[in-house]
Amino acid sequence: MDWNETRTIYLEKMEKASALLDRTIALCHKTPKEVPDETKRELKKLRPLVKRQEEKLKANQFEVAVLGLEKAGKSTLLNAWLGVEILPAMDERCTYTSCEIWSAPTENNQCYVIEYYSPKEFEKELAEKRRLIKELPKGFSERGDIEKDVQEIETYYDQIQSFLREGQYERKFSDVDEVREDLKQAIATNKAQARAIKRIVLKTIKLRADRDIIFHDVPGFNSPLKLHKTLAEDKLRRCDAILYAKQHNQPDLVDSELNMLQIADEEDPHIRVAGKIFIALTRIDNAESRQRLDERIEKARIKWADVPENRIVPVSPPARLHQLGTGGADIMRDGKKIVQDLEDMHVSDGIDELKKIVFDYIDTDRAQVLERRCKGLLSDADKYVSKVIESLLPHYPDNPKESEQARDDEEFNVFTNWWKDKWRSIQEDFAIYYTSEIMPKDHVDAPAQEHERLRQFQIAFNQLADRFAEDTLNYPDEKFEIRYRTLGLTEEGIVHPQNAHIRLREELHQKALDELNKISSDLAKALEEVIHEMGHWVFDHLWKIEKIRDGLLESSTRLHERVEHGMSTLFLRFARPAVNLFLFSPRGLRGHYIETYHSDIILFSEYYRGENAQHKHLKTFLETGAWNSGITEPTGHYLDVIDHELGKPTVTSANLDEIRTEIREDLNSLNDYLKNSI
């Protein structure tokens, strides 16, 4: 079957499946106890997939999402496909919003439409960015990018508002040159306008020969801005194919790319990404030689092993635009060298090859892909509707009379409306109880006060930390000297200070790890009373139903186990790295651990709440034993040792007194960080 025949057949089937799922989900709402939760979850997940496919078949359009990391060359690739530079391509981030490119039947139908956010939508997005700034720790690059974005929004706020009030703007044109600058301003350079735009649709005859394709030029999905990530994910959910721009010299897949591929698979469960993706390896003119280019192409094929090799195409969009004479000033200036570099390597710009592969897919494979996708969705619909029927048959073996069904429906609706109001009232009462009893405030703008038992929890934790350092880890002077001489004794009968120091620390380190596991149980007890207090409140306000109390207030043993497990998981996640950093190695031999726990050191310092501000210089202390960030060299007497991992000289304390002093300083500092940071 060809595309149109396949589309017609499955449009009718998807419409019927969509209606069937609606009725089945409504039936589940009326019989909430009989249908398993897992079946209801699967129906809820399946419903939007079927609806989206139905809508796409009605629209009869083939949507291609042009994706990639920021600055991978997506916009330039699209320009080369169209044969003219329409979309802006600059060194800085240049695609702030999504741009759709449609085919126009004639020159007179060419236009572009800008749809702006409503003021309410814009303010919601801005509030989300401000929330993220508060939640992300200082020093994170993502937070810095969002802060910069919010600052620019605040700078251009009045101008942005003027665009938001426009709602929608449309302009017709006969030649792309007439609107190229307008589009550049809207998509990239006019920062106020770009931030106000929700969607741009460009209709041009440059796409007329390219069947019924709609291209979606999407901002880089590794952008730190949530708006950009949301746009990219939305296009992934809708797309029939992915044109993926990937710099040829960066073949490895980063986390954001793997997340993108996972989203695409989840939203199209019956067609894997590898079955609908086309990889354009960009910037090939930057390759040092033909050999290096071939090596990178081969590496890309290994990384994208599931993608057919002919769908991985090396391209140079600037070369195509320069040859056509339709590039911007930068391309026309630099293009001659780019074309010459390609000729020297005996490779083409690759655009024709890429277009042919995509067109072959549209003309031959897409009908088969559509059939496979629709058959999978219809099979899923049949499977889960059948499960609902199987679940209900034992409870409703005969068809009830119409009047009985109507009465049941009416009673259900009455109960549902009553419960909705009652539940809202209970939630409001709990919020009042929580803010007045658990975390009360003196007035609206005042900071929340801790519950008395939560304050006791902090006191208990500090006492445990002191006991941990004092009773468990510190040796008396005479015992310390005995262990020093015992652990450092060599075969020749002399004490080797460095060996003694290292083994003393290994012994202390192991004892510390053993003691950490004992702390969690004591910490858990301080939280259980608060949990019981809130549980009793809920029990009293839900008519003292015994099953509710049993569910909320488990047996003391089980509740303690759950709270202890949670405390242990959270506490040990940060306490173990701290013990490793402070105790496992002498100063001067910690380079490996400082590098391994670099992120933890930043967090520990950021969240340090002790009285001495200098104690935030944790990395300096771990390296030198001094808290002052200005001190870069350790003092005292040292023994040079070769660090085999880093290949550079290191220093460790050389005698008993220095070793004892260093270890005690580290123990005190560990205790300080346990109480004021961990």
PDB file of N, CA, C and O in Angstrom, residues 157-214:
ATOM      1  N   TYR A 157      11.962  43.908  30.039  1.00  0.00           N
ATOM      2  CA  TYR A 157      10.615  43.509  30.460  1.00  0.00           C
ATOM      3  C   TYR A 157       9.521  44.332  29.779  1.00  0.00           C
ATOM      4  O   TYR A 157       8.542  43.779  29.261  1.00  0.00           O
ATOM      5  N   ASP A 158       9.668  45.655  29.768  1.00  0.00           N
ATOM      6  CA  ASP A 158       8.621  46.506  29.179  1.00  0.00           C
ATOM      7  C   ASP A 158       8.478  46.239  27.681  1.00  0.00           C
ATOM      8  O   ASP A 158       7.351  46.201  27.150  1.00  0.00           O
ATOM      9  N   GLN A 159       9.606  46.045  26.982  1.00  0.00           N
ATOM     10  CA  GLN A 159       9.539  45.757  25.550  1.00  0.00           C
ATOM     11  C   GLN A 159       8.884  44.399  25.297  1.00  0.00           C
ATOM     12  O   GLN A 159       8.087  44.247  24.366  1.00  0.00           O
ATOM     13  N   ILE A 160       9.206  43.418  26.143  1.00  0.00           N
ATOM     14  CA  ILE A 160       8.593  42.094  26.002  1.00  0.00           C
ATOM     15  C   ILE A 160       7.081  42.191  26.151  1.00  0.00           C
ATOM     16  O   ILE A 160       6.322  41.590  25.383  1.00  0.00           O
ATOM     17  N   GLN A 161       6.628  42.974  27.129  1.00  0.00           N
ATOM     18  CA  GLN A 161       5.196  43.115  27.354  1.00  0.00           C
ATOM     19  C   GLN A 161       4.485  43.686  26.142  1.00  0.00           C
ATOM     20  O   GLN A 161       3.356  43.294  25.813  1.00  0.00           O
ATOM     21  N   SER A 162       5.136  44.611  25.447  1.00  0.00           N
ATOM     22  CA  SER A 162       4.507  45.202  24.264  1.00  0.00           C
ATOM     23  C   SER A 162       4.307  44.152  23.171  1.00  0.00           C
ATOM     24  O   SER A 162       3.304  44.175  22.448  1.00  0.00           O
ATOM     25  N   PHE A 163       5.253  43.216  23.030  1.00  0.00           N
ATOM     26  CA  PHE A 163       5.085  42.133  22.057  1.00  0.00           C
ATOM     27  C   PHE A 163       3.989  41.166  22.498  1.00  0.00           C
ATOM     28  O   PHE A 163       3.192  40.695  21.676  1.00  0.00           O
ATOM     29  N   LEU A 164       3.939  40.858  23.795  1.00  0.00           N
ATOM     30  CA  LEU A 164       2.931  39.927  24.293  1.00  0.00           C
ATOM     31  C   LEU A 164       1.520  40.423  23.995  1.00  0.00           C
ATOM     32  O   LEU A 164       0.610  39.630  23.727  1.00  0.00           O
ATOM     33  N   ARG A 165       1.333  41.717  24.049  1.00  0.00           N
ATOM     34  CA  ARG A 165      -0.001  42.281  23.799  1.00  0.00           C
ATOM     35  C   ARG A 165      -0.431  42.149  22.336  1.00  0.00           C
ATOM     36  O   ARG A 165      -1.613  42.275  22.018  1.00  0.00           O
ATOM     37  N   GLU A 166       0.510  41.895  21.433  1.00  0.00           N
ATOM     38  CA  GLU A 166       0.158  41.764  20.019  1.00  0.00           C
ATOM     39  C   GLU A 166      -0.604  40.477  19.729  1.00  0.00           C
ATOM     40  O   GLU A 166      -1.383  40.410  18.781  1.00  0.00           O
ATOM     41  N   GLY A 167      -0.356  39.408  20.496  1.00  0.00           N
ATOM     42  CA  GLY A 167      -1.052  38.144  20.284  1.00  0.00           C
ATOM     43  C   GLY A 167      -0.514  37.377  19.095  1.00  0.00           C
ATOM     44  O   GLY A 167       0.056  36.308  19.228  1.00  0.00           O
ATOM     45  N   GLN A 168      -0.689  37.918  17.884  1.00  0.00           N
ATOM     46  CA  GLN A 168      -0.223  37.247  16.674  1.00  0.00           C
ATOM     47  C   GLN A 168       0.102  38.292  15.613  1.00  0.00           C
ATOM     48  O   GLN A 168      -0.549  39.329  15.521  1.00  0.00           O
ATOM     49  N   TYR A 169       1.138  37.994  14.818  1.00  0.00           N
ATOM     50  CA  TYR A 169       1.560  38.913  13.756  1.00  0.00           C
ATOM     51  C   TYR A 169       1.813  38.103  12.492  1.00  0.00           C
ATOM     52  O   TYR A 169       2.377  37.016  12.533  1.00  0.00           O
ATOM     53  N   GLU A 170       1.367  38.638  11.332  1.00  0.00           N
ATOM     54  CA  GLU A 170       1.567  37.946  10.060  1.00  0.00           C
ATOM     55  C   GLU A 170       2.091  38.934   9.023  1.00  0.00           C
ATOM     56  O   GLU A 170       1.631  40.074   8.945  1.00  0.00           O
ATOM     57  N   ARG A 171       3.046  38.468   8.217  1.00  0.00           N
ATOM     58  CA  ARG A 171       3.574  39.293   7.129  1.00  0.00           C
ATOM     59  C   ARG A 171       3.757  38.440   5.884  1.00  0.00           C
ATOM     60  O   ARG A 171       4.327  37.364   5.940  1.00  0.00           O
ATOM     61  N   LYS A 172       3.252  38.941   4.762  1.00  0.00           N
ATOM     62  CA  LYS A 172       3.421  38.261   3.478  1.00  0.00           C
ATOM     63  C   LYS A 172       4.685  38.770   2.793  1.00  0.00           C
ATOM     64  O   LYS A 172       5.135  39.878   3.056  1.00  0.00           O
ATOM     65  N   PHE A 173       5.253  37.935   1.883  1.00  0.00           N
ATOM     66  CA  PHE A 173       6.439  38.364   1.137  1.00  0.00           C
ATOM     67  C   PHE A 173       6.491  37.602  -0.181  1.00  0.00           C
ATOM     68  O   PHE A 173       5.851  36.554  -0.356  1.00  0.00           O
ATOM     69  N   SER A 174       7.241  38.159  -1.125  1.00  0.00           N
ATOM     70  CA  SER A 174       7.428  37.508  -2.423  1.00  0.00           C
ATOM     71  C   SER A 174       8.783  36.843  -2.520  1.00  0.00           C
ATOM     72  O   SER A 174       8.959  35.838  -3.198  1.00  0.00           O
ATOM     73  N   ASP A 175       9.777  37.449  -1.833  1.00  0.00           N
ATOM     74  CA  ASP A 175      11.136  36.930  -1.856  1.00  0.00           C
ATOM     75  C   ASP A 175      11.661  36.876  -0.435  1.00  0.00           C
ATOM     76  O   ASP A 175      11.392  37.768   0.376  1.00  0.00           O
ATOM     77  N   VAL A 176      12.415  35.825  -0.135  1.00  0.00           N
ATOM     78  CA  VAL A 176      12.930  35.642   1.223  1.00  0.00           C
ATOM     79  C   VAL A 176      13.773  36.828   1.664  1.00  0.00           C
ATOM     80  O   VAL A 176      13.807  37.185   2.850  1.00  0.00           O
ATOM     81  N   ASP A 177      14.477  37.465   0.728  1.00  0.00           N
ATOM     82  CA  ASP A 177      15.327  38.601   1.086  1.00  0.00           C
ATOM     83  C   ASP A 177      14.542  39.698   1.788  1.00  0.00           C
ATOM     84  O   ASP A 177      15.096  40.461   2.586  1.00  0.00           O
ATOM     85  N   GLU A 178      13.248  39.791   1.501  1.00  0.00           N
ATOM     86  CA  GLU A 178      12.430  40.852   2.086  1.00  0.00           C
ATOM     87  C   GLU A 178      12.276  40.676   3.598  1.00  0.00           C
ATOM     88  O   GLU A 178      12.083  41.660   4.313  1.00  0.00           O
ATOM     89  N   VAL A 179      12.312  39.457   4.063  1.00  0.00           N
ATOM     90  CA  VAL A 179      12.001  39.201   5.483  1.00  0.00           C
ATOM     91  C   VAL A 179      13.152  38.560   6.244  1.00  0.00           C
ATOM     92  O   VAL A 179      13.004  38.239   7.416  1.00  0.00           O
ATOM     93  N   ARG A 180      14.301  38.354   5.565  1.00  0.00           N
ATOM     94  CA  ARG A 180      15.411  37.681   6.241  1.00  0.00           C
ATOM     95  C   ARG A 180      15.817  38.407   7.528  1.00  0.00           C
ATOM     96  O   ARG A 180      16.000  37.798   8.579  1.00  0.00           O
ATOM     97  N   GLU A 181      15.943  39.716   7.466  1.00  0.00           N
ATOM     98  CA  GLU A 181      16.361  40.483   8.643  1.00  0.00           C
ATOM     99  C   GLU A 181      15.288  40.439   9.727  1.00  0.00           C
ATOM    100  O   GLU A 181      15.594  40.349  10.915  1.00  0.00           O
ATOM    101  N   ASP A 182      13.995  40.511   9.305  1.00  0.00           N
ATOM    102  CA  ASP A 182      12.913  40.418  10.292  1.00  0.00           C
ATOM    103  C   ASP A 182      12.974  39.096  11.049  1.00  0.00           C
ATOM    104  O   ASP A 182      12.811  39.049  12.273  1.00  0.00           O
ATOM    105  N   LEU A 183      13.199  38.004  10.308  1.00  0.00           N
ATOM    106  CA  LEU A 183      13.269  36.692  10.948  1.00  0.00           C
ATOM    107  C   LEU A 183      14.473  36.587  11.876  1.00  0.00           C
ATOM    108  O   LEU A 183      14.397  36.003  12.959  1.00  0.00           O
ATOM    109  N   LYS A 184      15.598  37.138  11.438  1.00  0.00           N
ATOM    110  CA  LYS A 184      16.793  37.124  12.275  1.00  0.00           C
ATOM    111  C   LYS A 184      16.529  37.860  13.587  1.00  0.00           C
ATOM    112  O   LYS A 184      16.914  37.400  14.666  1.00  0.00           O
ATOM    113  N   GLN A 185      15.854  39.003  13.498  1.00  0.00           N
ATOM    114  CA  GLN A 185      15.518  39.760  14.706  1.00  0.00           C
ATOM    115  C   GLN A 185      14.597  38.941  15.614  1.00  0.00           C
ATOM    116  O   GLN A 185      14.818  38.839  16.818  1.00  0.00           O
ATOM    117  N   ALA A 186      13.549  38.342  15.019  1.00  0.00           N
ATOM    118  CA  ALA A 186      12.547  37.638  15.813  1.00  0.00           C
ATOM    119  C   ALA A 186      13.099  36.371  16.451  1.00  0.00           C
ATOM    120  O   ALA A 186      12.794  36.052  17.596  1.00  0.00           O
ATOM    121  N   ILE A 187      13.917  35.633  15.702  1.00  0.00           N
ATOM    122  CA  ILE A 187      14.397  34.342  16.195  1.00  0.00           C
ATOM    123  C   ILE A 187      15.569  34.504  17.146  1.00  0.00           C
ATOM    124  O   ILE A 187      15.723  33.740  18.097  1.00  0.00           O
ATOM    125  N   ALA A 188      16.411  35.528  16.914  1.00  0.00           N
ATOM    126  CA  ALA A 188      17.678  35.550  17.652  1.00  0.00           C
ATOM    127  C   ALA A 188      18.079  36.905  18.207  1.00  0.00           C
ATOM    128  O   ALA A 188      18.288  37.049  19.413  1.00  0.00           O
ATOM    129  N   THR A 189      18.217  37.914  17.366  1.00  0.00           N
ATOM    130  CA  THR A 189      18.954  39.104  17.797  1.00  0.00           C
ATOM    131  C   THR A 189      18.133  40.088  18.627  1.00  0.00           C
ATOM    132  O   THR A 189      18.685  40.776  19.472  1.00  0.00           O
ATOM    133  N   ASN A 190      16.829  40.194  18.393  1.00  0.00           N
ATOM    134  CA  ASN A 190      16.002  41.065  19.222  1.00  0.00           C
ATOM    135  C   ASN A 190      15.623  40.284  20.474  1.00  0.00           C
ATOM    136  O   ASN A 190      14.677  39.502  20.486  1.00  0.00           O
ATOM    137  N   LYS A 191      16.378  40.464  21.541  1.00  0.00           N
ATOM    138  CA  LYS A 191      16.222  39.631  22.725  1.00  0.00           C
ATOM    139  C   LYS A 191      14.856  39.783  23.371  1.00  0.00           C
ATOM    140  O   LYS A 191      14.331  38.844  23.965  1.00  0.00           O
ATOM    141  N   ALA A 192      14.275  40.971  23.282  1.00  0.00           N
ATOM    142  CA  ALA A 192      12.946  41.164  23.847  1.00  0.00           C
ATOM    143  C   ALA A 192      11.910  40.403  23.029  1.00  0.00           C
ATOM    144  O   ALA A 192      11.077  39.665  23.570  1.00  0.00           O
ATOM    145  N   GLN A 193      11.945  40.568  21.713  1.00  0.00           N
ATOM    146  CA  GLN A 193      10.963  39.899  20.860  1.00  0.00           C
ATOM    147  C   GLN A 193      11.113  38.382  20.918  1.00  0.00           C
ATOM    148  O   GLN A 193      10.119  37.652  21.000  1.00  0.00           O
ATOM    149  N   ALA A 194      12.357  37.883  20.859  1.00  0.00           N
ATOM    150  CA  ALA A 194      12.580  36.437  20.865  1.00  0.00           C
ATOM    151  C   ALA A 194      11.996  35.779  22.105  1.00  0.00           C
ATOM    152  O   ALA A 194      11.445  34.675  22.042  1.00  0.00           O
ATOM    153  N   ARG A 195      12.072  36.434  23.242  1.00  0.00           N
ATOM    154  CA  ARG A 195      11.574  35.852  24.490  1.00  0.00           C
ATOM    155  C   ARG A 195      10.054  35.911  24.593  1.00  0.00           C
ATOM    156  O   ARG A 195       9.463  35.241  25.425  1.00  0.00           O
ATOM    157  N   ALA A 196       9.429  36.730  23.775  1.00  0.00           N
ATOM    158  CA  ALA A 196       7.973  36.827  23.801  1.00  0.00           C
ATOM    159  C   ALA A 196       7.312  35.847  22.848  1.00  0.00           C
ATOM    160  O   ALA A 196       6.106  35.634  22.914  1.00  0.00           O
ATOM    161  N   ILE A 197       8.088  35.222  21.957  1.00  0.00           N
ATOM    162  CA  ILE A 197       7.517  34.398  20.888  1.00  0.00           C
ATOM    163  C   ILE A 197       7.287  32.963  21.360  1.00  0.00           C
ATOM    164  O   ILE A 197       8.163  32.330  21.935  1.00  0.00           O
ATOM    165  N   LYS A 198       6.106  32.472  21.086  1.00  0.00           N
ATOM    166  CA  LYS A 198       5.758  31.084  21.386  1.00  0.00           C
ATOM    167  C   LYS A 198       6.011  30.180  20.191  1.00  0.00           C
ATOM    168  O   LYS A 198       6.447  29.038  20.341  1.00  0.00           O
ATOM    169  N   ARG A 199       5.781  30.688  18.985  1.00  0.00           N
ATOM    170  CA  ARG A 199       5.859  29.844  17.800  1.00  0.00           C
ATOM    171  C   ARG A 199       5.995  30.719  16.561  1.00  0.00           C
ATOM    172  O   ARG A 199       5.382  31.770  16.457  1.00  0.00           O
ATOM    173  N   ILE A 200       6.833  30.275  15.613  1.00  0.00           N
ATOM    174  CA  ILE A 200       6.969  30.943  14.320  1.00  0.00           C
ATOM    175  C   ILE A 200       6.685  29.914  13.223  1.00  0.00           C
ATOM    176  O   ILE A 200       7.222  28.812  13.250  1.00  0.00           O
ATOM    177  N   VAL A 201       5.831  30.294  12.268  1.00  0.00           N
ATOM    178  CA  VAL A 201       5.554  29.449  11.111  1.00  0.00           C
ATOM    179  C   VAL A 201       5.976  30.218   9.859  1.00  0.00           C
ATOM    180  O   VAL A 201       5.501  31.323   9.608  1.00  0.00           O
ATOM    181  N   LEU A 202       6.888  29.625   9.095  1.00  0.00           N
ATOM    182  CA  LEU A 202       7.377  30.233   7.847  1.00  0.00           C
ATOM    183  C   LEU A 202       6.907  29.367   6.680  1.00  0.00           C
ATOM    184  O   LEU A 202       7.234  28.190   6.598  1.00  0.00           O
ATOM    185  N   LYS A 203       6.117  29.967   5.765  1.00  0.00           N
ATOM    186  CA  LYS A 203       5.635  29.259   4.582  1.00  0.00           C
ATOM    187  C   LYS A 203       6.383  29.809   3.373  1.00  0.00           C
ATOM    188  O   LYS A 203       6.324  31.006   3.099  1.00  0.00           O
ATOM    189  N   THR A 204       7.090  28.921   2.653  1.00  0.00           N
ATOM    190  CA  THR A 204       7.943  29.365   1.555  1.00  0.00           C
ATOM    191  C   THR A 204       7.922  28.357   0.411  1.00  0.00           C
ATOM    192  O   THR A 204       7.802  27.146   0.637  1.00  0.00           O
ATOM    193  N   ILE A 205       8.056  28.861  -0.824  1.00  0.00           N
ATOM    194  CA  ILE A 205       8.107  27.975  -1.992  1.00  0.00           C
ATOM    195  C   ILE A 205       9.429  27.226  -2.045  1.00  0.00           C
ATOM    196  O   ILE A 205       9.581  26.293  -2.834  1.00  0.00           O
ATOM    197  N   LYS A 206      10.404  27.629  -1.222  1.00  0.00           N
ATOM    198  CA  LYS A 206      11.688  26.923  -1.202  1.00  0.00           C
ATOM    199  C   LYS A 206      11.517  25.469  -0.756  1.00  0.00           C
ATOM    200  O   LYS A 206      12.396  24.646  -0.974  1.00  0.00           O
ATOM    201  N   LEU A 207      10.401  25.155  -0.134  1.00  0.00           N
ATOM    202  CA  LEU A 207      10.151  23.799   0.333  1.00  0.00           C
ATOM    203  C   LEU A 207       9.135  23.090  -0.556  1.00  0.00           C
ATOM    204  O   LEU A 207       8.751  21.967  -0.289  1.00  0.00           O
ATOM    205  N   ARG A 208       8.683  23.755  -1.635  1.00  0.00           N
ATOM    206  CA  ARG A 208       7.589  23.224  -2.431  1.00  0.00           C
ATOM    207  C   ARG A 208       7.914  21.850  -3.000  1.00  0.00           C
ATOM    208  O   ARG A 208       7.081  20.947  -3.035  1.00  0.00           O
ATOM    209  N   ALA A 209       9.140  21.666  -3.464  1.00  0.00           N
ATOM    210  CA  ALA A 209       9.504  20.396  -4.103  1.00  0.00           C
ATOM    211  C   ALA A 209       9.732  19.275  -3.100  1.00  0.00           C
ATOM    212  O   ALA A 209       9.923  18.136  -3.481  1.00  0.00           O
ATOM    213  N   ASP A 210       9.699  19.601  -1.835  1.00  0.00           N
ATOM    214  CA  ASP A 210      10.070  18.620  -0.812  1.00  0.00           C
ATOM    215  C   ASP A 210       8.853  17.923  -0.207  1.00  0.00           C
ATOM    216  O   ASP A 210       8.720  17.802   1.003  1.00  0.00           O
ATOM    217  N   ARG A 211       7.946  17.480  -1.058  1.00  0.00           N
ATOM    218  CA  ARG A 211       6.754  16.735  -0.638  1.00  0.00           C
ATOM    219  C   ARG A 211       5.945  17.521   0.399  1.00  0.00           C
ATOM    220  O   ARG A 211       5.831  18.731   0.300  1.00  0.00           O
ATOM    221  N   ASP A 212       5.415  16.816   1.394  1.00  0.00           N
ATOM    222  CA  ASP A 212       4.579  17.466   2.406  1.00  0.00           C
ATOM    223  C   ASP A 212       5.308  17.574   3.748  1.00  0.00           C
ATOM    224  O   ASP A 212       4.739  17.390   4.802  1.00  0.00           O
ATOM    225  N   ILE A 213       6.577  17.892   3.689  1.00  0.00           N
ATOM    226  CA  ILE A 213       7.389  17.977   4.905  1.00  0.00           C
ATOM    227  C   ILE A 213       7.100  19.269   5.661  1.00  0.00           C
ATOM    228  O   ILE A 213       6.879  20.328   5.068  1.00  0.00           O
ATOM    229  N   ILE A 214       7.112  19.165   6.977  1.00  0.00           N
ATOM    230  CA  ILE A 214       7.184  20.337   7.858  1.00  0.00           C
ATOM    231  C   ILE A 214       8.450  20.173   8.689  1.00  0.00           C
ATOM    232  O   ILE A 214       8.627  19.171   9.389  1.00  0.00           O
TER     233      ILE A 214
END
